[in-house]
Amino acid sequence: MTDLKPVARQALALMDLTSLNDDDDSARIQALCRRADTPAGHPAALCLYPAFIEDAQRELDAIGLTRRVRIATVTNFPDGAPNAERAARETRLAVAAGADEVDIVFPYRALLDGAPDVGRLLVEACRDACGGATLKVILETGELKDPALIRQAADIAIAAGADFIKTSTGKVAVNATLEAAEIMLETIRDSGRDVGFKAAGGIRTTEDAKAYLDLAARIMGEAWISPAHFRFGASGLLDALLATLEGDEAKAPGDGY
């Protein structure tokens, strides 16, 4: 039997521990921050709505994780509207509020309608709005479906200045899949650019995490895999990883993201 503890330890450090629920409040975000302080280490980032950035900053400071755990947020989310001005404004406000990383939703419906320039202009505008913050572009691969369209969206996002390309919002029927991840990782490799990859939605177990890590190692090489290049967007995955590290393979709670 494969020892999954090294995988769990690696995956934990690559997590964007996420809470993007309609009923989130300050207390839930404070609890999310405390969950990040585990005996096995801490995730790379927390991902939450812009309204809770200040709450997260305050709580991370209180538990001694400021600057060790980054704060990520979402804009143009989850709809992926084609309005570049709106998306850039939301992004600029998020960075001003203290976000270290911004996950924006690519206007995938415009691409489905045959208008690729809409996505290019939106990502370029958000790149400018981000300044020095990390820009992750959510392609919503489960809605694009067609491998050629996933590749096209990835190419557009990378050329327009994305620091990461990300599979999904976690808010649609089909989120991260290994098939979409393979296309995205190959696009990153072929671009020759220093761009990262984030898998989000439906990654619930240590075995799930291992499958994505193995795929990334095959395409990009093991040395490429670090928080600077690879992230998991998830909530319930943390419990599964900690259970693995404790030797308890009991089923972890469901992961809505």
mmCIF file of C-alpha atoms in Angstrom:
data_model
loop_
_atom_site.group_PDB
_atom_site.id
_atom_site.type_symbol
_atom_site.label_atom_id
_atom_site.label_comp_id
_atom_site.label_asym_id
_atom_site.label_seq_id
_atom_site.Cartn_x
_atom_site.Cartn_y
_atom_site.Cartn_z
ATOM 1 C CA MET A 1 0.000 0.000 0.000
ATOM 2 C CA THR A 2 1.261 3.463 -0.929
ATOM 3 C CA ASP A 3 2.213 5.665 2.010
ATOM 4 C CA LEU A 4 0.067 8.754 1.480
ATOM 5 C CA LYS A 5 1.487 10.783 4.360
ATOM 6 C CA PRO A 6 4.136 12.558 2.224
ATOM 7 C CA VAL A 7 1.421 13.362 -0.308
ATOM 8 C CA ALA A 8 -0.835 14.759 2.405
ATOM 9 C CA ARG A 9 1.963 16.892 3.828
ATOM 10 C CA GLN A 10 2.804 18.262 0.382
ATOM 11 C CA ALA A 11 -0.820 18.907 -0.554
ATOM 12 C CA LEU A 12 -1.555 20.740 2.692
ATOM 13 C CA ALA A 13 1.158 23.296 1.920
ATOM 14 C CA LEU A 14 -0.350 23.786 -1.567
ATOM 15 C CA MET A 15 -3.921 24.459 -0.454
ATOM 16 C CA ASP A 16 -6.001 27.584 -0.853
ATOM 17 C CA LEU A 17 -8.271 26.803 2.093
ATOM 18 C CA THR A 18 -11.580 28.126 0.852
ATOM 19 C CA SER A 19 -14.899 29.478 2.074
ATOM 20 C CA LEU A 20 -17.096 30.967 -0.644
ATOM 21 C CA ASN A 21 -20.584 30.355 0.726
ATOM 22 C CA ASP A 22 -23.541 32.692 0.336
ATOM 23 C CA ASP A 23 -24.056 32.694 4.107
ATOM 24 C CA ASP A 24 -20.435 33.342 5.119
ATOM 25 C CA ASP A 25 -19.955 35.800 7.967
ATOM 26 C CA SER A 26 -17.104 37.144 10.070
ATOM 27 C CA ALA A 27 -17.315 34.303 12.575
ATOM 28 C CA ARG A 28 -17.019 31.669 9.844
ATOM 29 C CA ILE A 29 -13.990 33.394 8.321
ATOM 30 C CA GLN A 30 -12.336 33.658 11.733
ATOM 31 C CA ALA A 31 -12.896 29.926 12.174
ATOM 32 C CA LEU A 32 -11.412 29.321 8.708
ATOM 33 C CA CYS A 33 -8.279 31.170 9.759
ATOM 34 C CA ARG A 34 -7.979 29.066 12.895
ATOM 35 C CA ARG A 35 -8.382 25.879 10.834
ATOM 36 C CA ALA A 36 -5.328 26.967 8.853
ATOM 37 C CA ASP A 37 -3.156 26.709 11.967
ATOM 38 C CA THR A 38 -2.683 22.931 12.030
ATOM 39 C CA PRO A 39 -0.101 20.778 13.817
ATOM 40 C CA ALA A 40 1.078 19.634 10.368
ATOM 41 C CA GLY A 41 1.671 23.133 9.015
ATOM 42 C CA HIS A 42 -0.447 25.674 7.202
ATOM 43 C CA PRO A 43 -1.939 26.103 3.723
ATOM 44 C CA ALA A 44 -0.518 28.494 1.161
ATOM 45 C CA ALA A 45 -3.526 30.805 1.296
ATOM 46 C CA LEU A 46 -7.088 31.371 2.397
ATOM 47 C CA CYS A 47 -9.640 32.121 -0.323
ATOM 48 C CA LEU A 48 -12.705 34.148 0.669
ATOM 49 C CA TYR A 49 -15.021 36.879 -0.523
ATOM 50 C CA PRO A 50 -13.638 40.447 -0.633
ATOM 51 C CA ALA A 51 -15.949 41.569 2.175
ATOM 52 C CA PHE A 52 -14.015 39.362 4.623
ATOM 53 C CA ILE A 53 -10.431 40.342 3.777
ATOM 54 C CA GLU A 54 -10.128 42.574 6.838
ATOM 55 C CA ASP A 55 -11.547 39.859 9.117
ATOM 56 C CA ALA A 56 -8.998 37.394 7.777
ATOM 57 C CA GLN A 57 -6.119 39.842 8.186
ATOM 58 C CA ARG A 58 -7.076 40.493 11.789
ATOM 59 C CA GLU A 59 -7.459 36.815 12.689
ATOM 60 C CA LEU A 60 -4.274 35.691 10.933
ATOM 61 C CA ASP A 61 -2.389 38.360 12.832
ATOM 62 C CA ALA A 62 -3.900 37.180 16.112
ATOM 63 C CA ILE A 63 -2.746 33.586 15.559
ATOM 64 C CA GLY A 64 0.677 34.488 14.195
ATOM 65 C CA LEU A 65 0.134 33.501 10.552
ATOM 66 C CA THR A 66 0.357 36.954 8.959
ATOM 67 C CA ARG A 67 2.627 36.844 5.884
ATOM 68 C CA ARG A 68 2.862 33.062 6.238
ATOM 69 C CA VAL A 69 -0.653 32.441 4.875
ATOM 70 C CA ARG A 70 -1.654 34.629 1.948
ATOM 71 C CA ILE A 71 -5.130 36.062 1.473
ATOM 72 C CA ALA A 72 -6.825 35.266 -1.827
ATOM 73 C CA THR A 73 -10.184 36.565 -2.965
ATOM 74 C CA VAL A 74 -12.474 36.343 -5.997
ATOM 75 C CA THR A 75 -13.768 38.871 -8.513
ATOM 76 C CA ASN A 76 -16.099 38.701 -11.499
ATOM 77 C CA PHE A 77 -17.352 35.732 -9.505
ATOM 78 C CA PRO A 78 -19.011 33.349 -10.128
ATOM 79 C CA ASP A 79 -20.728 34.520 -13.312
ATOM 80 C CA GLY A 80 -17.709 35.427 -15.454
ATOM 81 C CA ALA A 81 -19.445 38.482 -16.884
ATOM 82 C CA PRO A 82 -17.854 40.071 -19.983
ATOM 83 C CA ASN A 83 -17.613 43.576 -18.473
ATOM 84 C CA ALA A 84 -13.864 44.259 -18.242
ATOM 85 C CA GLU A 85 -14.355 47.608 -16.519
ATOM 86 C CA ARG A 86 -16.425 46.050 -13.744
ATOM 87 C CA ALA A 87 -14.013 43.160 -13.277
ATOM 88 C CA ALA A 88 -11.024 45.508 -13.127
ATOM 89 C CA ARG A 89 -12.776 47.767 -10.618
ATOM 90 C CA GLU A 90 -13.607 44.818 -8.348
ATOM 91 C CA THR A 91 -10.032 43.595 -8.644
ATOM 92 C CA ARG A 92 -8.541 47.007 -7.843
ATOM 93 C CA LEU A 93 -10.749 47.316 -4.756
ATOM 94 C CA ALA A 94 -9.815 43.804 -3.587
ATOM 95 C CA VAL A 95 -6.106 44.553 -3.821
ATOM 96 C CA ALA A 96 -6.585 47.884 -2.041
ATOM 97 C CA ALA A 97 -8.394 46.006 0.745
ATOM 98 C CA GLY A 98 -5.353 43.788 1.258
ATOM 99 C CA ALA A 99 -5.737 40.764 -1.021
ATOM 100 C CA ASP A 100 -2.429 39.129 -1.924
ATOM 101 C CA GLU A 101 -4.031 37.103 -4.704
ATOM 102 C CA VAL A 102 -7.128 37.598 -6.861
ATOM 103 C CA ASP A 103 -8.976 34.763 -8.620
ATOM 104 C CA ILE A 104 -11.009 36.259 -11.474
ATOM 105 C CA VAL A 105 -13.523 34.384 -13.600
ATOM 106 C CA PHE A 106 -12.750 34.361 -17.320
ATOM 107 C CA PRO A 107 -15.742 35.397 -19.486
ATOM 108 C CA TYR A 108 -16.147 31.859 -20.750
ATOM 109 C CA ARG A 109 -19.590 32.396 -22.253
ATOM 110 C CA ALA A 110 -18.134 35.006 -24.604
ATOM 111 C CA LEU A 111 -15.574 32.448 -25.754
ATOM 112 C CA LEU A 112 -18.350 29.906 -26.281
ATOM 113 C CA ASP A 113 -20.089 32.547 -28.424
ATOM 114 C CA GLY A 114 -16.977 32.964 -30.565
ATOM 115 C CA ALA A 115 -15.637 36.207 -29.052
ATOM 116 C CA PRO A 116 -12.142 35.449 -27.704
ATOM 117 C CA ASP A 117 -11.084 39.116 -27.547
ATOM 118 C CA VAL A 118 -13.551 39.695 -24.701
ATOM 119 C CA GLY A 119 -11.505 37.396 -22.474
ATOM 120 C CA ARG A 120 -8.204 38.885 -23.555
ATOM 121 C CA LEU A 121 -9.310 42.428 -22.792
ATOM 122 C CA LEU A 122 -10.790 41.446 -19.424
ATOM 123 C CA VAL A 123 -7.703 39.577 -18.238
ATOM 124 C CA GLU A 124 -5.431 42.399 -19.412
ATOM 125 C CA ALA A 125 -7.536 44.935 -17.495
ATOM 126 C CA CYS A 126 -7.444 42.820 -14.345
ATOM 127 C CA ARG A 127 -3.705 42.276 -14.747
ATOM 128 C CA ASP A 128 -3.245 46.044 -14.648
ATOM 129 C CA ALA A 129 -5.631 46.339 -11.710
ATOM 130 C CA CYS A 130 -3.739 43.687 -9.721
ATOM 131 C CA GLY A 131 -0.463 45.562 -9.646
ATOM 132 C CA GLY A 132 1.918 43.338 -7.702
ATOM 133 C CA ALA A 133 -0.779 40.937 -6.480
ATOM 134 C CA THR A 134 -1.009 37.426 -7.925
ATOM 135 C CA LEU A 135 -3.631 37.046 -10.662
ATOM 136 C CA LYS A 136 -5.337 33.670 -11.021
ATOM 137 C CA VAL A 137 -7.749 33.255 -13.941
ATOM 138 C CA ILE A 138 -10.630 30.789 -13.519
ATOM 139 C CA LEU A 139 -11.436 29.214 -16.884
ATOM 140 C CA GLU A 140 -14.575 27.307 -15.786
ATOM 141 C CA THR A 141 -13.470 24.263 -17.736
ATOM 142 C CA GLY A 142 -16.585 22.247 -16.904
ATOM 143 C CA GLU A 143 -18.652 24.761 -18.867
ATOM 144 C CA LEU A 144 -16.201 25.083 -21.763
ATOM 145 C CA LYS A 145 -16.119 21.254 -22.046
ATOM 146 C CA ASP A 146 -14.408 21.080 -25.443
ATOM 147 C CA PRO A 147 -10.645 20.416 -25.052
ATOM 148 C CA ALA A 148 -9.907 22.894 -27.863
ATOM 149 C CA LEU A 149 -11.845 25.623 -26.050
ATOM 150 C CA ILE A 150 -10.107 24.864 -22.744
ATOM 151 C CA ARG A 151 -6.758 25.144 -24.506
ATOM 152 C CA GLN A 152 -7.826 28.387 -26.197
ATOM 153 C CA ALA A 153 -8.992 29.927 -22.908
ATOM 154 C CA ALA A 154 -5.742 28.910 -21.233
ATOM 155 C CA ASP A 155 -3.684 30.392 -24.077
ATOM 156 C CA ILE A 156 -5.621 33.673 -23.903
ATOM 157 C CA ALA A 157 -5.292 33.966 -20.120
ATOM 158 C CA ILE A 158 -1.564 33.211 -20.166
ATOM 159 C CA ALA A 159 -0.848 35.655 -22.992
ATOM 160 C CA ALA A 160 -2.885 38.356 -21.218
ATOM 161 C CA GLY A 161 -0.825 38.125 -18.040
ATOM 162 C CA ALA A 162 -2.252 35.440 -15.750
ATOM 163 C CA ASP A 163 0.074 34.250 -12.980
ATOM 164 C CA PHE A 164 -2.050 31.104 -12.567
ATOM 165 C CA ILE A 165 -4.782 29.448 -14.555
ATOM 166 C CA LYS A 166 -7.463 27.732 -12.497
ATOM 167 C CA THR A 167 -10.010 25.100 -13.457
ATOM 168 C CA SER A 168 -13.249 26.146 -11.824
ATOM 169 C CA THR A 169 -15.347 28.293 -9.519
ATOM 170 C CA GLY A 170 -16.735 25.260 -7.711
ATOM 171 C CA LYS A 171 -20.191 26.667 -8.461
ATOM 172 C CA VAL A 172 -21.103 24.637 -11.553
ATOM 173 C CA ALA A 173 -22.033 21.011 -12.187
ATOM 174 C CA VAL A 174 -18.575 19.928 -13.402
ATOM 175 C CA ASN A 175 -15.530 21.438 -11.746
ATOM 176 C CA ALA A 176 -11.923 20.202 -11.675
ATOM 177 C CA THR A 177 -11.176 17.106 -13.728
ATOM 178 C CA LEU A 178 -7.890 15.416 -14.514
ATOM 179 C CA GLU A 179 -8.672 15.729 -18.216
ATOM 180 C CA ALA A 180 -8.974 19.528 -18.006
ATOM 181 C CA ALA A 181 -5.932 19.718 -15.741
ATOM 182 C CA GLU A 182 -3.846 17.843 -18.299
ATOM 183 C CA ILE A 183 -4.802 20.283 -21.053
ATOM 184 C CA MET A 184 -4.039 23.285 -18.832
ATOM 185 C CA LEU A 185 -0.693 21.957 -17.636
ATOM 186 C CA GLU A 186 0.353 21.126 -21.189
ATOM 187 C CA THR A 187 -0.633 24.654 -22.251
ATOM 188 C CA ILE A 188 1.503 26.126 -19.467
ATOM 189 C CA ARG A 189 4.427 23.921 -20.481
ATOM 190 C CA ASP A 190 4.091 24.808 -24.150
ATOM 191 C CA SER A 191 3.807 28.544 -23.417
ATOM 192 C CA GLY A 192 7.292 28.670 -21.913
ATOM 193 C CA ARG A 193 6.004 31.180 -19.356
ATOM 194 C CA ASP A 194 6.276 31.112 -15.592
ATOM 195 C CA VAL A 195 2.599 30.383 -14.914
ATOM 196 C CA GLY A 196 1.008 28.266 -12.196
ATOM 197 C CA PHE A 197 -1.981 25.917 -12.084
ATOM 198 C CA LYS A 198 -4.843 25.638 -9.599
ATOM 199 C CA ALA A 199 -7.340 22.779 -9.395
ATOM 200 C CA ALA A 200 -10.586 23.711 -7.652
ATOM 201 C CA GLY A 201 -13.850 21.954 -6.937
ATOM 202 C CA GLY A 202 -14.484 18.345 -5.977
ATOM 203 C CA ILE A 203 -11.017 17.473 -4.667
ATOM 204 C CA ARG A 204 -11.919 15.761 -1.421
ATOM 205 C CA THR A 205 -9.406 13.032 -0.585
ATOM 206 C CA THR A 206 -5.669 12.514 -0.320
ATOM 207 C CA GLU A 207 -5.970 10.108 -3.244
ATOM 208 C CA ASP A 208 -7.615 12.859 -5.313
ATOM 209 C CA ALA A 209 -4.757 15.210 -4.466
ATOM 210 C CA LYS A 210 -2.179 12.557 -5.370
ATOM 211 C CA ALA A 211 -3.689 12.113 -8.822
ATOM 212 C CA TYR A 212 -3.270 15.815 -9.601
ATOM 213 C CA LEU A 213 0.221 15.961 -8.139
ATOM 214 C CA ASP A 214 1.276 12.927 -10.174
ATOM 215 C CA LEU A 215 -0.110 14.534 -13.319
ATOM 216 C CA ALA A 216 1.724 17.803 -12.668
ATOM 217 C CA ALA A 217 4.978 15.966 -11.962
ATOM 218 C CA ARG A 218 4.675 14.046 -15.228
ATOM 219 C CA ILE A 219 4.070 17.150 -17.340
ATOM 220 C CA MET A 220 6.027 19.855 -15.501
ATOM 221 C CA GLY A 221 8.492 17.909 -13.360
ATOM 222 C CA GLU A 222 8.463 17.394 -9.603
ATOM 223 C CA ALA A 223 10.703 20.407 -8.932
ATOM 224 C CA TRP A 224 8.053 22.705 -10.474
ATOM 225 C CA ILE A 225 5.467 21.791 -7.837
ATOM 226 C CA SER A 226 5.468 24.415 -5.082
ATOM 227 C CA PRO A 227 3.028 27.042 -3.761
ATOM 228 C CA ALA A 228 4.439 29.422 -6.375
ATOM 229 C CA HIS A 229 3.168 27.156 -9.169
ATOM 230 C CA PHE A 230 0.547 24.741 -7.870
ATOM 231 C CA ARG A 231 -2.558 25.121 -5.703
ATOM 232 C CA PHE A 232 -5.605 23.168 -4.648
ATOM 233 C CA GLY A 233 -8.768 25.200 -4.061
ATOM 234 C CA ALA A 234 -10.757 23.251 -1.482
ATOM 235 C CA SER A 235 -12.444 23.263 1.915
ATOM 236 C CA GLY A 236 -13.060 19.695 3.082
ATOM 237 C CA LEU A 237 -9.740 18.462 1.663
ATOM 238 C CA LEU A 238 -7.925 19.770 4.731
ATOM 239 C CA ASP A 239 -9.745 17.332 7.008
ATOM 240 C CA ALA A 240 -8.865 14.428 4.713
ATOM 241 C CA LEU A 241 -5.192 15.405 4.631
ATOM 242 C CA LEU A 242 -5.014 15.730 8.405
ATOM 243 C CA ALA A 243 -6.751 12.368 8.795
ATOM 244 C CA THR A 244 -4.129 10.810 6.520
ATOM 245 C CA LEU A 245 -1.309 12.367 8.521
ATOM 246 C CA GLU A 246 -2.856 11.048 11.721
ATOM 247 C CA GLY A 247 -3.209 7.579 10.175
ATOM 248 C CA ASP A 248 -7.005 7.805 10.119
ATOM 249 C CA GLU A 249 -8.442 7.118 6.699
ATOM 250 C CA ALA A 250 -11.993 7.867 7.830
ATOM 251 C CA LYS A 251 -14.051 9.678 5.213
ATOM 252 C CA ALA A 252 -13.734 13.447 5.490
ATOM 253 C CA PRO A 253 -16.703 15.833 5.213
ATOM 254 C CA GLY A 254 -17.875 16.834 1.739
ATOM 255 C CA ASP A 255 -16.165 19.624 -0.155
ATOM 256 C CA GLY A 256 -18.467 22.122 -1.789
ATOM 257 C CA TYR A 257 -15.581 23.884 -3.459
#
